[in-house]
Amino acid sequence: MSDHVYKHIELTGSSPDGIEAAVQNAIERASKSVHNMRWFEVRDTRGHIIDGRIDHWQVTVVVGFTLDG
């Protein structure tokens, strides 16, 4: 295995469709400007409640990506 150096960024995604969709939204949006993403770690999960029901989920993830060069 070659040596890798990773940089980490923290993202928060949201979705009314659940936790996995919130994570996917964050990663898809970041992929438009951040390249070489390799892994993610869920750090925090929370939700927004309206009228006693879950309105949407928010998930904070740390994403690691390899540096160019």
PDB file of C-alpha atoms in Angstrom:
ATOM      1  CA  MET A   1       0.000   0.000   0.000  1.00  0.00           C
ATOM      2  CA  SER A   2       1.370   3.431  -0.889  1.00  0.00           C
ATOM      3  CA  ASP A   3       1.663   6.242   1.616  1.00  0.00           C
ATOM      4  CA  HIS A   4      -1.342   8.557   1.770  1.00  0.00           C
ATOM      5  CA  VAL A   5      -1.862  11.950   3.364  1.00  0.00           C
ATOM      6  CA  TYR A   6      -5.441  12.935   4.117  1.00  0.00           C
ATOM      7  CA  LYS A   7      -7.066  16.269   4.803  1.00  0.00           C
ATOM      8  CA  HIS A   8     -10.339  16.326   6.766  1.00  0.00           C
ATOM      9  CA  ILE A   9     -13.345  18.581   6.355  1.00  0.00           C
ATOM     10  CA  GLU A  10     -16.572  18.703   8.351  1.00  0.00           C
ATOM     11  CA  LEU A  11     -19.906  18.844   6.519  1.00  0.00           C
ATOM     12  CA  THR A  12     -23.534  18.896   7.648  1.00  0.00           C
ATOM     13  CA  GLY A  13     -26.147  17.538   5.262  1.00  0.00           C
ATOM     14  CA  SER A  14     -29.900  17.538   5.693  1.00  0.00           C
ATOM     15  CA  SER A  15     -32.838  15.634   4.227  1.00  0.00           C
ATOM     16  CA  PRO A  16     -36.490  14.949   5.001  1.00  0.00           C
ATOM     17  CA  ASP A  17     -35.880  11.386   3.758  1.00  0.00           C
ATOM     18  CA  GLY A  18     -33.628  10.141   6.567  1.00  0.00           C
ATOM     19  CA  ILE A  19     -30.101   9.915   7.895  1.00  0.00           C
ATOM     20  CA  GLU A  20     -28.546   8.149   4.911  1.00  0.00           C
ATOM     21  CA  ALA A  21     -30.045  10.678   2.503  1.00  0.00           C
ATOM     22  CA  ALA A  22     -28.655  13.538   4.615  1.00  0.00           C
ATOM     23  CA  VAL A  23     -25.160  12.009   4.465  1.00  0.00           C
ATOM     24  CA  GLN A  24     -25.484  11.440   0.715  1.00  0.00           C
ATOM     25  CA  ASN A  25     -26.604  15.045   0.161  1.00  0.00           C
ATOM     26  CA  ALA A  26     -23.562  16.384   2.013  1.00  0.00           C
ATOM     27  CA  ILE A  27     -21.127  14.172   0.101  1.00  0.00           C
ATOM     28  CA  GLU A  28     -22.718  14.791  -3.300  1.00  0.00           C
ATOM     29  CA  ARG A  29     -22.633  18.559  -2.817  1.00  0.00           C
ATOM     30  CA  ALA A  30     -19.018  18.511  -1.604  1.00  0.00           C
ATOM     31  CA  SER A  31     -17.948  16.329  -4.541  1.00  0.00           C
ATOM     32  CA  LYS A  32     -18.632  19.266  -6.877  1.00  0.00           C
ATOM     33  CA  SER A  33     -15.607  21.103  -5.468  1.00  0.00           C
ATOM     34  CA  VAL A  34     -13.659  18.591  -3.327  1.00  0.00           C
ATOM     35  CA  HIS A  35     -11.854  15.822  -5.193  1.00  0.00           C
ATOM     36  CA  ASN A  36     -10.307  12.511  -4.091  1.00  0.00           C
ATOM     37  CA  MET A  37     -12.757  11.953  -1.206  1.00  0.00           C
ATOM     38  CA  ARG A  38     -12.033   8.526   0.284  1.00  0.00           C
ATOM     39  CA  TRP A  39     -13.985   8.040   3.529  1.00  0.00           C
ATOM     40  CA  PHE A  40     -16.434   9.617   5.948  1.00  0.00           C
ATOM     41  CA  GLU A  41     -17.264   9.330   9.639  1.00  0.00           C
ATOM     42  CA  VAL A  42     -20.633  10.297  11.132  1.00  0.00           C
ATOM     43  CA  ARG A  43     -20.017  12.645  14.056  1.00  0.00           C
ATOM     44  CA  ASP A  44     -23.454  13.947  14.956  1.00  0.00           C
ATOM     45  CA  THR A  45     -27.082  13.224  14.119  1.00  0.00           C
ATOM     46  CA  ARG A  46     -30.008  15.440  14.954  1.00  0.00           C
ATOM     47  CA  GLY A  47     -33.424  16.274  13.595  1.00  0.00           C
ATOM     48  CA  HIS A  48     -35.948  19.050  13.317  1.00  0.00           C
ATOM     49  CA  ILE A  49     -39.441  18.496  14.738  1.00  0.00           C
ATOM     50  CA  ILE A  50     -42.594  20.263  13.553  1.00  0.00           C
ATOM     51  CA  ASP A  51     -46.011  19.524  15.094  1.00  0.00           C
ATOM     52  CA  GLY A  52     -44.710  16.430  16.888  1.00  0.00           C
ATOM     53  CA  ARG A  53     -43.281  14.829  13.733  1.00  0.00           C
ATOM     54  CA  ILE A  54     -39.780  14.632  12.272  1.00  0.00           C
ATOM     55  CA  ASP A  55     -39.521  17.267   9.542  1.00  0.00           C
ATOM     56  CA  HIS A  56     -35.939  16.615   8.472  1.00  0.00           C
ATOM     57  CA  TRP A  57     -32.658  15.080   9.586  1.00  0.00           C
ATOM     58  CA  GLN A  58     -29.274  16.794   9.919  1.00  0.00           C
ATOM     59  CA  VAL A  59     -26.100  14.708   9.941  1.00  0.00           C
ATOM     60  CA  THR A  60     -22.590  16.051  10.493  1.00  0.00           C
ATOM     61  CA  VAL A  61     -19.845  14.015   8.856  1.00  0.00           C
ATOM     62  CA  VAL A  62     -16.072  14.321   8.700  1.00  0.00           C
ATOM     63  CA  VAL A  63     -14.808  13.523   5.197  1.00  0.00           C
ATOM     64  CA  GLY A  64     -11.231  12.552   4.414  1.00  0.00           C
ATOM     65  CA  PHE A  65      -9.683  13.164   1.022  1.00  0.00           C
ATOM     66  CA  THR A  66      -6.213  12.613  -0.380  1.00  0.00           C
ATOM     67  CA  LEU A  67      -4.067  15.554  -1.354  1.00  0.00           C
ATOM     68  CA  ASP A  68      -2.882  15.984  -4.937  1.00  0.00           C
ATOM     69  CA  GLY A  69       0.766  15.436  -5.716  1.00  0.00           C
TER      70      GLY A  69
END
